[in-house]
PDB file of C-alpha atoms in Angstrom:
ATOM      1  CA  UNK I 444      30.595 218.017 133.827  1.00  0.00           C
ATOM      2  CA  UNK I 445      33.723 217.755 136.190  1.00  0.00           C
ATOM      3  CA  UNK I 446      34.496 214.733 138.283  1.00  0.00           C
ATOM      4  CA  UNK I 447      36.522 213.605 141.274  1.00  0.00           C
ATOM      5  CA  UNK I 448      38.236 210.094 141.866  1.00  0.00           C
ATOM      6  CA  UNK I 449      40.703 208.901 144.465  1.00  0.00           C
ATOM      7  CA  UNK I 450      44.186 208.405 143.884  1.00  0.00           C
ATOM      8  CA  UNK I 451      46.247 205.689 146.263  1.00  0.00           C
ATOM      9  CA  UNK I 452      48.878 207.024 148.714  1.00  0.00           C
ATOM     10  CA  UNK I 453      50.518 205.919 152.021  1.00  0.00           C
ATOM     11  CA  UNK I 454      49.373 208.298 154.401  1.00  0.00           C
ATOM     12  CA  UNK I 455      47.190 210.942 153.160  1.00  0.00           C
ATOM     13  CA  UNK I 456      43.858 210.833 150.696  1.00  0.00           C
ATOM     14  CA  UNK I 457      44.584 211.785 147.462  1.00  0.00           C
ATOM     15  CA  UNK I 458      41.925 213.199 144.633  1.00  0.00           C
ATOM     16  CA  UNK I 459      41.974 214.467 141.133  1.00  0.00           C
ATOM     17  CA  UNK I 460      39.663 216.637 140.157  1.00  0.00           C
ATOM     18  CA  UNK I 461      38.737 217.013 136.944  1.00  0.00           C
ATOM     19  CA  UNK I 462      36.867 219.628 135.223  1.00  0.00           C
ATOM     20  CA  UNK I 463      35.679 221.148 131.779  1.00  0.00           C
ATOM     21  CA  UNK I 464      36.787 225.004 133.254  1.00  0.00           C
ATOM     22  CA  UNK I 465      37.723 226.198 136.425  1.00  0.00           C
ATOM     23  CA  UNK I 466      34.405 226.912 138.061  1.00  0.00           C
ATOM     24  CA  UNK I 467      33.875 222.721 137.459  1.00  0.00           C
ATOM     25  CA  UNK I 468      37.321 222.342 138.567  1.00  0.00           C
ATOM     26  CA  UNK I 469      36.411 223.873 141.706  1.00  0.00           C
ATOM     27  CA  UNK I 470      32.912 222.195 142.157  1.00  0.00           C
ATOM     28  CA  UNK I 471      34.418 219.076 141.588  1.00  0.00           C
ATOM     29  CA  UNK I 472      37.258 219.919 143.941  1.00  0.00           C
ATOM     30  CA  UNK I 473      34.516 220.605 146.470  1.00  0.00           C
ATOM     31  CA  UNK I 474      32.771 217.399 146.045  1.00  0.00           C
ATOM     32  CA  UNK I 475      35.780 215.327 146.502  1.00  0.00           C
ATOM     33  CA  UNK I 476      36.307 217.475 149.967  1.00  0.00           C
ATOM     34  CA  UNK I 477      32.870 217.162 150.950  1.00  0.00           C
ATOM     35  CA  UNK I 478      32.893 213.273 149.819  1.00  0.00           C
ATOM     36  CA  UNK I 479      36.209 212.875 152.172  1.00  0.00           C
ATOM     37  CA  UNK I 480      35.011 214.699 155.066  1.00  0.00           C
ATOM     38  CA  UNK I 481      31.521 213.151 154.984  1.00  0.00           C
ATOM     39  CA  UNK I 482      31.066 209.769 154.140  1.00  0.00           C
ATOM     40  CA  UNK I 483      26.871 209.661 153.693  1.00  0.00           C
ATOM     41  CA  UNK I 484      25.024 210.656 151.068  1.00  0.00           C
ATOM     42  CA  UNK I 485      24.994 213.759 150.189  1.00  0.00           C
ATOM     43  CA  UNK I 486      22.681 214.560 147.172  1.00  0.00           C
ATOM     44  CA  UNK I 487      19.428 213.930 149.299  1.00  0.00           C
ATOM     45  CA  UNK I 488      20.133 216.938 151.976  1.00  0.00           C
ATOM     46  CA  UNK I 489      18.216 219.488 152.197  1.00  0.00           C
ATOM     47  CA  UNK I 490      20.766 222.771 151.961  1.00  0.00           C
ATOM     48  CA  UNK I 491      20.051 224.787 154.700  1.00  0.00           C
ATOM     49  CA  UNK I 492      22.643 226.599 155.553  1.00  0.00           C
ATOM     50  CA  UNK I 493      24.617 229.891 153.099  1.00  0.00           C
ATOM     51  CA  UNK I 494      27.897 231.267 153.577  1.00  0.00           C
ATOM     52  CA  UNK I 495      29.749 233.569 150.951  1.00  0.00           C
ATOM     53  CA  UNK I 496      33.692 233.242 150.294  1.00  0.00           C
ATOM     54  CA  UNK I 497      35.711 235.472 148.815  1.00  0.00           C
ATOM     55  CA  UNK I 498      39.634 234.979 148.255  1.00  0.00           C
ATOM     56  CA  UNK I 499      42.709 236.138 146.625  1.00  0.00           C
ATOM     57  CA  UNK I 500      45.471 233.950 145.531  1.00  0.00           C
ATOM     58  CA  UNK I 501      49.356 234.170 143.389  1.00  0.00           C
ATOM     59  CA  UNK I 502      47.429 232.098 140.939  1.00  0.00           C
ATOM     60  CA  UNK I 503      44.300 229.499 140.173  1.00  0.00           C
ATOM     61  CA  UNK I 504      46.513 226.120 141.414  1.00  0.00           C
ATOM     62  CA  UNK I 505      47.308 228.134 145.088  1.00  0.00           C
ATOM     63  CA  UNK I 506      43.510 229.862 145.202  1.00  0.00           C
ATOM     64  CA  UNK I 507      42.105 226.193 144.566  1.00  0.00           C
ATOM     65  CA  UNK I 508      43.916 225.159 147.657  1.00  0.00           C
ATOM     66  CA  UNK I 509      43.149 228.459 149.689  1.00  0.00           C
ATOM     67  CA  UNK I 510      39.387 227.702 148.762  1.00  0.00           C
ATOM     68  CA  UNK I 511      39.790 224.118 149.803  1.00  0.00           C
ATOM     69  CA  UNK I 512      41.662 225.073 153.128  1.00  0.00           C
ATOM     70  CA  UNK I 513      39.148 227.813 153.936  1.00  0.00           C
ATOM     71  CA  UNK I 514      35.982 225.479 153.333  1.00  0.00           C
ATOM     72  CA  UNK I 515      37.183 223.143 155.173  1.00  0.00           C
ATOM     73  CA  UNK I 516      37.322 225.669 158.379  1.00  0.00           C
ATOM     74  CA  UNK I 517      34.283 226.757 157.358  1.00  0.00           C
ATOM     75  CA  UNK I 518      32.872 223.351 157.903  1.00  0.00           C
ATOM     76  CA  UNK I 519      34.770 222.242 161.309  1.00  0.00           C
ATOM     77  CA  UNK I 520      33.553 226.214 161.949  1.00  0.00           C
ATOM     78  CA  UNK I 521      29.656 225.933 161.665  1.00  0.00           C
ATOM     79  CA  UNK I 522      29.571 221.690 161.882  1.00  0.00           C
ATOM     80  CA  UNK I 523      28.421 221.439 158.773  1.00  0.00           C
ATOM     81  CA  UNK I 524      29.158 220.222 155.065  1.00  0.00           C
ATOM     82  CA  UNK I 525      29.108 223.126 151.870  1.00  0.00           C
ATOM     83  CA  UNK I 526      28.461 220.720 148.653  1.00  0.00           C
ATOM     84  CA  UNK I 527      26.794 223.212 146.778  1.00  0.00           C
ATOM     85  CA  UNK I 528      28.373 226.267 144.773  1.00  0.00           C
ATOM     86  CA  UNK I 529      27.417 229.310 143.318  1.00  0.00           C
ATOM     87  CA  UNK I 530      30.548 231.272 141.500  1.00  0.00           C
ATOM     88  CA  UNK I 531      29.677 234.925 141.151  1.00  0.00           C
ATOM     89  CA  UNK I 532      33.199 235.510 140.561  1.00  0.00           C
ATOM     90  CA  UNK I 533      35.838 233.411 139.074  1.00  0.00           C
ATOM     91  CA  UNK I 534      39.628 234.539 137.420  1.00  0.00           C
ATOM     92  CA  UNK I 535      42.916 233.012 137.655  1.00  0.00           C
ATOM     93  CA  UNK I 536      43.548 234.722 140.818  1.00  0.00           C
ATOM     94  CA  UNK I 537      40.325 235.334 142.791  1.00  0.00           C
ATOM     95  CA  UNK I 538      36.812 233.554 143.753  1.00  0.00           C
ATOM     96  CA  UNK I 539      33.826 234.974 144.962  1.00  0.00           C
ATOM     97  CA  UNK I 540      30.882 232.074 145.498  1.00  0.00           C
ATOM     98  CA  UNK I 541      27.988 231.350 147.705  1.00  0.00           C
ATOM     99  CA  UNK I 542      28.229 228.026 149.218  1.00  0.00           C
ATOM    100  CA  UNK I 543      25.119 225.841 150.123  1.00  0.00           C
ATOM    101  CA  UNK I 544      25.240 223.270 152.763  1.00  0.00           C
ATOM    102  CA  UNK I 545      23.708 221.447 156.000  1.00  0.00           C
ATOM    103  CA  UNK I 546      24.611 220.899 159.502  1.00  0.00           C
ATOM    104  CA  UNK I 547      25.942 217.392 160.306  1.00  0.00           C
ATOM    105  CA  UNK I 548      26.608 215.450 164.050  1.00  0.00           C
ATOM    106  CA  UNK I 549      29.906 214.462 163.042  1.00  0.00           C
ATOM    107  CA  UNK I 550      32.211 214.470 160.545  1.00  0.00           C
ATOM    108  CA  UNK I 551      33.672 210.642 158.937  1.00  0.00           C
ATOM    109  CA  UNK I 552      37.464 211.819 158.412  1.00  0.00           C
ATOM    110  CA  UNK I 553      39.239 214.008 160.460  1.00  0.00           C
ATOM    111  CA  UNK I 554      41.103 216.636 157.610  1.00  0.00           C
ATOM    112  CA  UNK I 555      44.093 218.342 158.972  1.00  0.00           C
ATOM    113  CA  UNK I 556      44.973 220.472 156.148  1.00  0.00           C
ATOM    114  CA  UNK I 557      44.500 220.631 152.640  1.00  0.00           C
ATOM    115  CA  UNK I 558      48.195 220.763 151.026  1.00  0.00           C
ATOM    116  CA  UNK I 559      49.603 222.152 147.899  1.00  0.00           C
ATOM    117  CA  UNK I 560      51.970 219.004 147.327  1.00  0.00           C
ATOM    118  CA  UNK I 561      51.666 218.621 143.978  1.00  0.00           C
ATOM    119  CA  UNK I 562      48.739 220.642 143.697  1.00  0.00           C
ATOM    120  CA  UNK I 563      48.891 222.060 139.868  1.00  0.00           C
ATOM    121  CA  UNK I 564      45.743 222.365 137.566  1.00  0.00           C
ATOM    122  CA  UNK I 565      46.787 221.217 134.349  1.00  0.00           C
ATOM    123  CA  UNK I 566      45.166 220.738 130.885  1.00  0.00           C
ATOM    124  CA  UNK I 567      44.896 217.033 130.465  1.00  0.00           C
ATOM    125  CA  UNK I 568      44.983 215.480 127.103  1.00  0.00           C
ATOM    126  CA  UNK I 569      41.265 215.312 127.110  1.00  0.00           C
ATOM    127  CA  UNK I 570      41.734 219.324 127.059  1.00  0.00           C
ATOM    128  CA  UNK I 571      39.764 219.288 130.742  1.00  0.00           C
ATOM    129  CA  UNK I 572      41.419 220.852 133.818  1.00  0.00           C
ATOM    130  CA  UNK I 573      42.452 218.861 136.625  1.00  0.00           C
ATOM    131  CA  UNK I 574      44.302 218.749 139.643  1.00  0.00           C
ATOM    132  CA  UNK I 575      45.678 216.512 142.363  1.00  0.00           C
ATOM    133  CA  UNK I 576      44.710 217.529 146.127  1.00  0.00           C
ATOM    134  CA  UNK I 577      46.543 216.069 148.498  1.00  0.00           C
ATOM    135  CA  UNK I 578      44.642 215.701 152.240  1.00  0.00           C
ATOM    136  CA  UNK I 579      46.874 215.382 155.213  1.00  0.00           C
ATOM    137  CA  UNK I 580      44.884 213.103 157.713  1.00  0.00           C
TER     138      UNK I 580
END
């Protein structure tokens, strides 16, 4: 099971996300967004709200940051938070998933973009994926 944790920096919030393949890569990924852009508790929400996503990238570090970007409009779209994730479709290039989520009255950080500054999934030495995200606020 992936995981997210922040990382310190100066101006921006920072996360690694850490996962045992890509699809927890990018559910982890997700959670750190969601966690970032919505400071309550999440798990207890009832998901009420489905949208579908489906993008093409030059490869899996640049398509994690494309899903990130377009989630994020998704939520400042429809006011609401997408925790949840359902990959129908996953290669080093491309994503097809069903996100869950639930309307919200406000949002806790204000995300400008999601950036690819240093944004590379790796193989760490615990032979897990990860990735730093860097969020310009």
């Amino acid at each position: 099971m992936g995981y997210f944790e922040y990382l310190p920096h100066t101006a921006d919030v920072r996360i690694r996300a850490v996962g045992s393949d890509l699809a927890d890569l990018f559910d982890s990924a997700l959670k750190g967004l969601c966690e970032v852009i919505y400071s309550e508790p999440i798990s207890n929400q009832k998901l009420t709200i489905k949208t579908k996503i489906n993008l093409t990238s030059i490869d899996s570090s640049a398509l994690i940051i494309d899903f990130l970007s377009e989630v994020l409009l998704l939520m400042y779209k429809n006011k609401a938070v997408f925790p949840d994730i359902q990959i129908s479709k996953l290669e080093n290039n491309q994503i097809t998933a069903e996100l869950s989520g639930f309307h919200i009255d406000g949002f806790t950080e204000d995300i400008k973009a999601v950036t690819y500054h240093d944004a590379e999934i790796i193989t760490n030495k615990e032979n897990q994926l990860e990735v730093v995200i860097t969020l310009d606020i």
